[in-house]
Amino acid sequence: MKMFQKILVANRGEIAVRVIRACHELGIAAVAVFSEVDRAALHVQRADEAYPIGPAPAAESYLNIERILDAAKKSGADAIHPGYGFLSENPNFARACAKAGFKFIGPPPSAMEAMGSKTRARQNMEQAGVPFVPGTAKGLRSAEEAEQLATKLGFPVMLKAAAGGGGKGMRLIDKAAELPSAFEAARSEASRAFGDDEVYLEKAIVNPRHIEMQVLADQHGNTVYLGERDCSIQRRHQKVVEEAPSPAVSPEMRRRMGEIAVRAAQAVGYTNAGTIEFLADEDGNFYFLEMNTRLQVEHPVTELITGLDLVQLQIRIAAGQPLPFRQEDIHLRGHAIECRVYAEDPENNYFPSPGQITSLTEPSGPGIRLDSGIYPGWNVPVDYDPLLAKLIGYAASREQAVGRLRRALDEYYVGGIKTNLPLFRHVFEDADFLAGKANTGFLSRFASRPQPAPPRREEEIAVIGAGIFQALTGGATSSKNSDEPHSGPSAWKQSAREEALS
Amino acid sequence: MKMFQKILVANRGEIAVRVIRACHELGIAAVAVFSEVDRAALHVQRADEAYPIGPAPAAESYLNIERILDAAKKSGADAIHPGYGFLSENPNFARACAKAGFKFIGPPPSAMEAMGSKTRARQNMEQAGVPFVPGTAKGLRSAEEAEQLATKLGFPVMLKAAAGGGGKGMRLIDKAAELPSAFEAARSEASRAFGDDEVYLEKAIVNPRHIEMQVLADQHGNTVYLGERDCSIQRRHQKVVEEAPSPAVSPEMRRRMGEIAVRAAQAVGYTNAGTIEFLADEDGNFYFLEMNTRLQVEHPVTELITGLDLVQLQIRIAAGQPLPFRQEDIHLRGHAIECRVYAEDPENNYFPSPGQITSLTEPSGPGIRLDSGIYPGWNVPVDYDPLLAKLIGYAASREQAVGRLRRALDEYYVGGIKTNLPLFRHVFEDADFLAGKANTGFLSRFASRPQPAPPRREEEIAVIGAGIFQALTGGATSSKNSDEPHSGPSAWKQSAREEALS
Amino acid sequence: MRFQVLISGKTHELELTQAQDAWDCSVDGHSVVIDVREVSPGVLSILRDGKSYLVRQGPNQTITVGEHSYEVSIADPRSWRSRQLTSGSTAGPQRLKASMPGKVVRILTTQGAQVKAGQGIVVIEAMKMQNELRSPRDGKISSILVQEGKAVIAGEVVAVVE
Amino acid sequence: MRFQVLISGKTHELELTQAQDAWDCSVDGHSVVIDVREVSPGVLSILRDGKSYLVRQGPNQTITVGEHSYEVSIADPRSWRSRQLTSGSTAGPQRLKASMPGKVVRILTTQGAQVKAGQGIVVIEAMKMQNELRSPRDGKISSILVQEGKAVIAGEVVAVVE
């Protein structure tokens, strides 16, 4: 099969820029699509062609299959890369692409479907010998049944809503005495939240890590794994820091996990890039969570330790080329850590902070990779997720990679909007993180620890600097509106899990 | 020995920034020094401390040992990193540092001296069994003697001035008949240029490549080589594009060259980072040129293929730490190519182009490293060499690295001054370069080839854009002064070889 | 020039005199010797006793020194007095304000309704996250100032509870 | 608005009409449909038939489209005629000009001296490179306008040969 001449990128932000770069590096023209608020976005500037696809709301633009295919037809593209999020895991989109004559750069729709539904995925994976958290996948009839089973599994156990997601209807149970009341509470919560009171039981994984395995499969029967990523550092189920390799994975565990991931992919006829997510306990046991049938946000850490380009390989695989290496050719070298830079305010409960970027200094230099979707002057829209850029540090050792990220964070400045950059500075000074001990509870425990106060002398410099700026701009008096009390307490919840980045 | 707490960087520009980054990554404070025109330079902004060391001319600031040591004392630094150029290969500076109580991050002064003089270096290297271009190192008495020797060596041969340098007094001789008149011409040219008419004869290397080998030696007797760099693409003896590994070096040749380089370093008691430069012919023979007893400009390509940080290792070695690896632990992976971005005008004979940078867009993303010393608003001074930044592409293969550089060049924009960025675009489309066939004559032959004309449609867009900018800025009429003929023809020569970057 | 600069809850007296390229400077009465250069618009390089600081001016009176950001209020003494008087009026009707820019996706109550402290009033969505604005106290919703689908800016009053 | 735009040796007639966010545009009489956005000061994103162009304005009438730079002269028709008359006066005394900014490191002749075409007159140094300015013709040095050590800017007249 011939290599593509032109690829349409059905996405926005940093990942659209990332895919456009891969196209250009392969000598392929890249086509952008944009919603009304994205006319001036970086991916539009970087593409060879760009077409409007509708108003700001994603449902009317980036999720609108018809408009995206119209743009593809207008441009004469021969393939479509979906990025992550939006339509990337939608088998109907993959089918519509094929029907309209565009190669979809991703797995076959059948594999997406086999992994897309929880129950079908579990069935397929159990047949392939993929380990699951011990428990019942089916509903419990009574508290007594739950107690019997829990005793067999061993405490602690977790009650979960069958229809669930997002923590609703979930209960951690440490001993048998807690079961009866927890069973009733979970059922009624599940009923209220999902209109379905079915609950089931799993062994609770204490201090779990979120570890995922990258696989790559061509259309000629070759499937390889490229090592794991540790994505344990999350906030509100959103990954914040990822690294490869995981400090908790031995070469032997990596091999086992990799071989199981390859089996899982093969069991559903998978091709292209995919990721199997696992939950790992402190003893090195790991259990299947789900498969992401697309490129991951955090793919760069794998690229850095393998020396490969996953997006270029995705394109080659979709064009029908065989993988240019075998499992034994893949050697991991060094350590890579990624920081997801979000437009959010760490001093205000990590609220979103869209708006105009008035000033921007980006880090570079040895061992620093920046995959960014912003530029000075860009107005970060309120309509999409808050990921601005990914800062990735790579070095021979984990300690050295952390050192590089620390100095890169010192160089990084985003003016005009708030970002979570200060959070990373604190994470990279944390003893637990440095010891490689961070699990999925890290950030919530971390937030409550006191942060070091800035040095006194810097404060005096800030006072002087403020005065000089005032003097330079003509001494006009300005003041901050602080005459109003803050609004009442507020609570956050995550919307639309379908669009969540993982 | 304890790790340093604070290091003074006795340099400016991109290399000062590079060294400051390494310090910060190791948790070491960095001290900058600056001349009067460098007060606002990037290295001053990035350092923890900064001290003025005098007026713009290098002789009164960056080459002034006393002032640099004064700054070191004021800051309380415990070590000094010289970068490249300026005082980096000056054994008197290394001694003065030691005497004033500062650790000099580089080789011992004795090793610098053993390699600093051509004749002493040749003596030491011949003893160590390092290959030299066949010929006489001593002067020839007559054209007859020259002819006898030339016949023994085989034509073509090269006549060289013993006191020489920079091509003066050099003559390439293809056959015996040319020798008598060439001998007299070379003698009289040498006499005029150097006040010394001694000339000698060497076998001429046809289409040579400039290949150099990186070595690293600790203070505990361990010396390793880190592979070669191919620096054949030069203009006026100034390197422009470098890569690692060399397309002309086999693993066997690399091993031989590396072992010889290690022997050379050990022969003079070398420690820290150093580079042995060789001339290589088309048959894989190579001959010693000189040793650079310091960090090279082009060290990043070696860092990318080895995964190591040479500046961090320099600091560790100077602090007395043993190398954390042995020769067999060093594995080369992938391919790296560096572009030296100079402030020079490719459309005007590559004349220097200092001045203010009014706008700057820097490339980043997968496989791109940028070591830069500039920022938007910086006024590039007329007083120092024209290196602005180094753009380095890294990927699994040479072809892929070229692809990455091509797209990075498309992203790169420096406004306000002229740069040689357009040159790289042409180099990376050249068939000889892509075939890995570029030797030291590449750029001079390359310059005479026709460059592709820009597309017609872009010209129309430029016309429209010019009008819109005019309209946006209020429609004020402006015109370019083109009413004067150009000045007479002009010729270039390189000044001060001591300060030349290589 | 004299300024009063409020930072981290404290007010400092700043006196600045521009002397050619340099600034003479005193903070709370003690003299500070600095060397200042504006390296780009809104960015100062300040050297003090050899220490190098990069100082950036952001929007909303934010001053960043190195990696630390400060919210700063600055005033000349004339206007200072008057501003201090305006702060801290907590009595009377409570205005419920948007904590960040976004779109109103749901209104959970109606004008005139009785609400309890902590009860959700309006849900705002931005960047795929939803923020429920809750009543700061028991009371009555005297007005709702937004409609579903409307865009709001940070600090905009969306409802009043009295 | 109407402009005459000189680029790559050719003059084009450009007509622009701003209509809200869009520009109506014609070049040499044929209409061109474009969508323009100023994404940052001095940077335009232009879409034409779906093709995406990034257009940057540099100093000295430089316009960059993607990776290609063009020197552009632009004028409205009134001033255009007069400027064309001033070009190309090659007769009379020849003024020797610095090809780039730098410092005068050596003066190789004296006022009143006879020189040959190609003979070195002044050496300028910038960024560690030396540039020898040579006489464009046989003649007499009627004046030398710089001293050793003096800084010159690009295009500055350093000597006159007649």
mmCIF file of C-alpha atoms in Angstrom, chain B residues 11-170:
data_model
loop_
_atom_site.group_PDB
_atom_site.id
_atom_site.type_symbol
_atom_site.label_atom_id
_atom_site.label_comp_id
_atom_site.label_asym_id
_atom_site.label_seq_id
_atom_site.Cartn_x
_atom_site.Cartn_y
_atom_site.Cartn_z
ATOM 1 C CA ASN B 11 31.317 32.545 29.172
ATOM 2 C CA ARG B 12 28.290 34.038 27.429
ATOM 3 C CA GLY B 13 25.613 33.143 24.869
ATOM 4 C CA GLU B 14 24.089 29.735 24.358
ATOM 5 C CA ILE B 15 26.919 27.819 26.038
ATOM 6 C CA ALA B 16 26.628 29.877 29.225
ATOM 7 C CA VAL B 17 22.904 29.078 29.284
ATOM 8 C CA ARG B 18 23.723 25.402 28.615
ATOM 9 C CA VAL B 19 26.137 25.220 31.560
ATOM 10 C CA ILE B 20 23.774 27.123 33.865
ATOM 11 C CA ARG B 21 21.081 24.561 33.016
ATOM 12 C CA ALA B 22 23.379 21.688 33.937
ATOM 13 C CA CYS B 23 24.213 23.367 37.243
ATOM 14 C CA HIS B 24 20.548 23.836 38.083
ATOM 15 C CA GLU B 25 19.725 20.275 37.126
ATOM 16 C CA LEU B 26 22.329 19.139 39.639
ATOM 17 C CA GLY B 27 21.011 21.522 42.306
ATOM 18 C CA ILE B 28 24.101 23.746 42.046
ATOM 19 C CA ALA B 29 23.831 27.563 42.023
ATOM 20 C CA ALA B 30 25.149 29.226 38.858
ATOM 21 C CA VAL B 31 26.993 32.535 38.603
ATOM 22 C CA ALA B 32 27.084 34.509 35.347
ATOM 23 C CA VAL B 33 29.581 37.166 34.294
ATOM 24 C CA PHE B 34 28.763 39.780 31.703
ATOM 25 C CA SER B 35 30.343 42.575 29.693
ATOM 26 C CA GLU B 36 28.696 45.962 29.350
ATOM 27 C CA VAL B 37 26.737 44.971 26.227
ATOM 28 C CA ASP B 38 25.583 41.716 27.821
ATOM 29 C CA ARG B 39 23.761 43.139 30.849
ATOM 30 C CA ALA B 40 20.405 42.016 29.422
ATOM 31 C CA ALA B 41 21.713 38.749 27.932
ATOM 32 C CA LEU B 42 19.825 35.522 28.494
ATOM 33 C CA HIS B 43 22.616 33.938 30.556
ATOM 34 C CA VAL B 44 22.389 36.827 33.034
ATOM 35 C CA GLN B 45 18.633 36.305 33.372
ATOM 36 C CA ARG B 46 18.998 32.576 33.897
ATOM 37 C CA ALA B 47 21.793 32.658 36.461
ATOM 38 C CA ASP B 48 21.316 32.884 40.220
ATOM 39 C CA GLU B 49 23.941 35.605 40.417
ATOM 40 C CA ALA B 50 25.583 37.844 37.849
ATOM 41 C CA TYR B 51 28.598 40.166 37.973
ATOM 42 C CA PRO B 52 29.886 42.757 35.487
ATOM 43 C CA ILE B 53 33.427 42.132 34.193
ATOM 44 C CA GLY B 54 34.120 45.098 31.952
ATOM 45 C CA PRO B 55 33.579 46.650 28.522
ATOM 46 C CA ALA B 56 32.382 44.925 25.380
ATOM 47 C CA PRO B 57 35.714 43.885 23.798
ATOM 48 C CA ALA B 58 36.431 40.309 24.876
ATOM 49 C CA ALA B 59 40.020 41.187 25.774
ATOM 50 C CA GLU B 60 38.687 43.527 28.463
ATOM 51 C CA SER B 61 35.982 41.191 29.812
ATOM 52 C CA TYR B 62 35.529 37.537 28.857
ATOM 53 C CA LEU B 63 39.274 37.147 28.289
ATOM 54 C CA ASN B 64 40.234 39.102 31.404
ATOM 55 C CA ILE B 65 41.370 36.494 33.934
ATOM 56 C CA GLU B 66 41.672 38.896 36.844
ATOM 57 C CA ARG B 67 38.140 40.258 36.538
ATOM 58 C CA ILE B 68 36.641 36.821 36.198
ATOM 59 C CA LEU B 69 38.450 35.628 39.313
ATOM 60 C CA ASP B 70 37.281 38.768 41.151
ATOM 61 C CA ALA B 71 33.697 37.878 40.301
ATOM 62 C CA ALA B 72 34.288 34.307 41.454
ATOM 63 C CA LYS B 73 35.599 35.559 44.789
ATOM 64 C CA LYS B 74 32.695 37.959 45.257
ATOM 65 C CA SER B 75 30.181 35.217 44.580
ATOM 66 C CA GLY B 76 31.834 32.590 46.732
ATOM 67 C CA ALA B 77 31.828 30.056 43.900
ATOM 68 C CA ASP B 78 33.852 26.893 44.385
ATOM 69 C CA ALA B 79 34.391 26.014 40.729
ATOM 70 C CA ILE B 80 34.605 27.666 37.295
ATOM 71 C CA HIS B 81 33.308 26.296 34.006
ATOM 72 C CA PRO B 82 34.969 27.960 31.000
ATOM 73 C CA GLY B 83 32.551 26.795 28.257
ATOM 74 C CA TYR B 84 34.224 26.806 24.820
ATOM 75 C CA GLY B 85 36.226 29.574 23.150
ATOM 76 C CA PHE B 86 37.450 32.520 25.262
ATOM 77 C CA LEU B 87 39.643 31.153 28.095
ATOM 78 C CA SER B 88 38.615 27.516 27.813
ATOM 79 C CA GLU B 89 41.914 26.294 26.337
ATOM 80 C CA ASN B 90 44.170 28.681 28.189
ATOM 81 C CA PRO B 91 46.375 26.769 30.667
ATOM 82 C CA ASN B 92 47.288 30.031 32.429
ATOM 83 C CA PHE B 93 43.629 30.548 33.252
ATOM 84 C CA ALA B 94 43.333 26.993 34.559
ATOM 85 C CA ARG B 95 46.384 27.579 36.745
ATOM 86 C CA ALA B 96 45.126 30.952 37.956
ATOM 87 C CA CYS B 97 41.822 29.339 38.955
ATOM 88 C CA ALA B 98 43.611 26.662 40.957
ATOM 89 C CA LYS B 99 45.861 29.222 42.595
ATOM 90 C CA ALA B 100 42.872 31.358 43.626
ATOM 91 C CA GLY B 101 41.194 28.285 45.115
ATOM 92 C CA PHE B 102 38.623 27.529 42.397
ATOM 93 C CA LYS B 103 38.309 24.148 40.782
ATOM 94 C CA PHE B 104 38.706 24.527 37.009
ATOM 95 C CA ILE B 105 36.167 22.314 35.240
ATOM 96 C CA GLY B 106 38.390 20.945 32.517
ATOM 97 C CA PRO B 107 41.618 19.060 31.985
ATOM 98 C CA PRO B 108 44.839 19.674 33.928
ATOM 99 C CA PRO B 109 46.916 22.596 32.521
ATOM 100 C CA SER B 110 49.716 20.148 31.663
ATOM 101 C CA ALA B 111 47.403 18.219 29.327
ATOM 102 C CA MET B 112 46.226 21.470 27.743
ATOM 103 C CA GLU B 113 49.841 22.416 27.083
ATOM 104 C CA ALA B 114 50.775 18.990 25.772
ATOM 105 C CA MET B 115 48.018 19.344 23.170
ATOM 106 C CA GLY B 116 48.141 23.123 22.702
ATOM 107 C CA SER B 117 51.306 23.354 20.631
ATOM 108 C CA LYS B 118 51.283 21.627 17.244
ATOM 109 C CA THR B 119 54.813 20.292 17.543
ATOM 110 C CA ARG B 120 54.460 19.036 21.124
ATOM 111 C CA ALA B 121 51.117 17.456 20.275
ATOM 112 C CA ARG B 122 52.627 15.650 17.267
ATOM 113 C CA GLN B 123 55.502 14.338 19.360
ATOM 114 C CA ASN B 124 53.173 13.064 22.101
ATOM 115 C CA MET B 125 50.719 11.565 19.660
ATOM 116 C CA GLU B 126 53.293 9.801 17.523
ATOM 117 C CA GLN B 127 54.635 8.177 20.674
ATOM 118 C CA ALA B 128 51.136 7.001 21.525
ATOM 119 C CA GLY B 129 50.791 5.431 18.070
ATOM 120 C CA VAL B 130 48.233 7.918 16.765
ATOM 121 C CA PRO B 131 48.202 8.015 12.933
ATOM 122 C CA PHE B 132 49.287 11.195 11.110
ATOM 123 C CA VAL B 133 48.976 12.166 7.483
ATOM 124 C CA PRO B 134 52.140 10.679 5.883
ATOM 125 C CA GLY B 135 54.767 13.313 5.119
ATOM 126 C CA THR B 136 57.634 15.319 6.603
ATOM 127 C CA ALA B 137 57.022 17.378 9.643
ATOM 128 C CA LYS B 138 60.314 19.214 9.074
ATOM 129 C CA GLY B 139 61.189 21.763 6.405
ATOM 130 C CA LEU B 140 62.261 20.881 2.883
ATOM 131 C CA ARG B 141 65.575 22.262 1.593
ATOM 132 C CA SER B 142 64.809 22.174 -2.122
ATOM 133 C CA ALA B 143 62.272 21.417 -4.823
ATOM 134 C CA GLU B 144 64.300 18.304 -5.644
ATOM 135 C CA GLU B 145 63.958 16.963 -2.111
ATOM 136 C CA ALA B 146 60.228 17.716 -2.319
ATOM 137 C CA GLU B 147 59.930 15.839 -5.590
ATOM 138 C CA GLN B 148 61.726 12.725 -4.268
ATOM 139 C CA LEU B 149 59.498 12.635 -1.206
ATOM 140 C CA ALA B 150 56.321 13.279 -3.190
ATOM 141 C CA THR B 151 57.061 10.367 -5.474
ATOM 142 C CA LYS B 152 57.496 8.156 -2.403
ATOM 143 C CA LEU B 153 54.189 9.373 -0.840
ATOM 144 C CA GLY B 154 52.279 9.243 -4.121
ATOM 145 C CA PHE B 155 50.436 12.189 -5.729
ATOM 146 C CA PRO B 156 48.464 14.247 -4.999
ATOM 147 C CA VAL B 157 50.467 15.910 -2.219
ATOM 148 C CA MET B 158 50.069 19.094 -0.203
ATOM 149 C CA LEU B 159 52.751 21.719 0.436
ATOM 150 C CA LYS B 160 52.245 23.490 3.768
ATOM 151 C CA ALA B 161 53.901 26.342 5.634
ATOM 152 C CA ALA B 162 55.520 25.143 8.862
ATOM 153 C CA ALA B 163 54.453 28.308 10.664
ATOM 154 C CA GLY B 164 51.135 28.255 8.906
ATOM 155 C CA GLY B 165 47.438 28.202 9.378
ATOM 156 C CA GLY B 166 44.331 29.390 7.550
ATOM 157 C CA GLY B 167 45.346 28.077 4.133
ATOM 158 C CA LYS B 168 48.238 30.576 3.628
ATOM 159 C CA GLY B 169 51.262 29.017 1.917
ATOM 160 C CA MET B 170 49.313 25.859 1.057
#
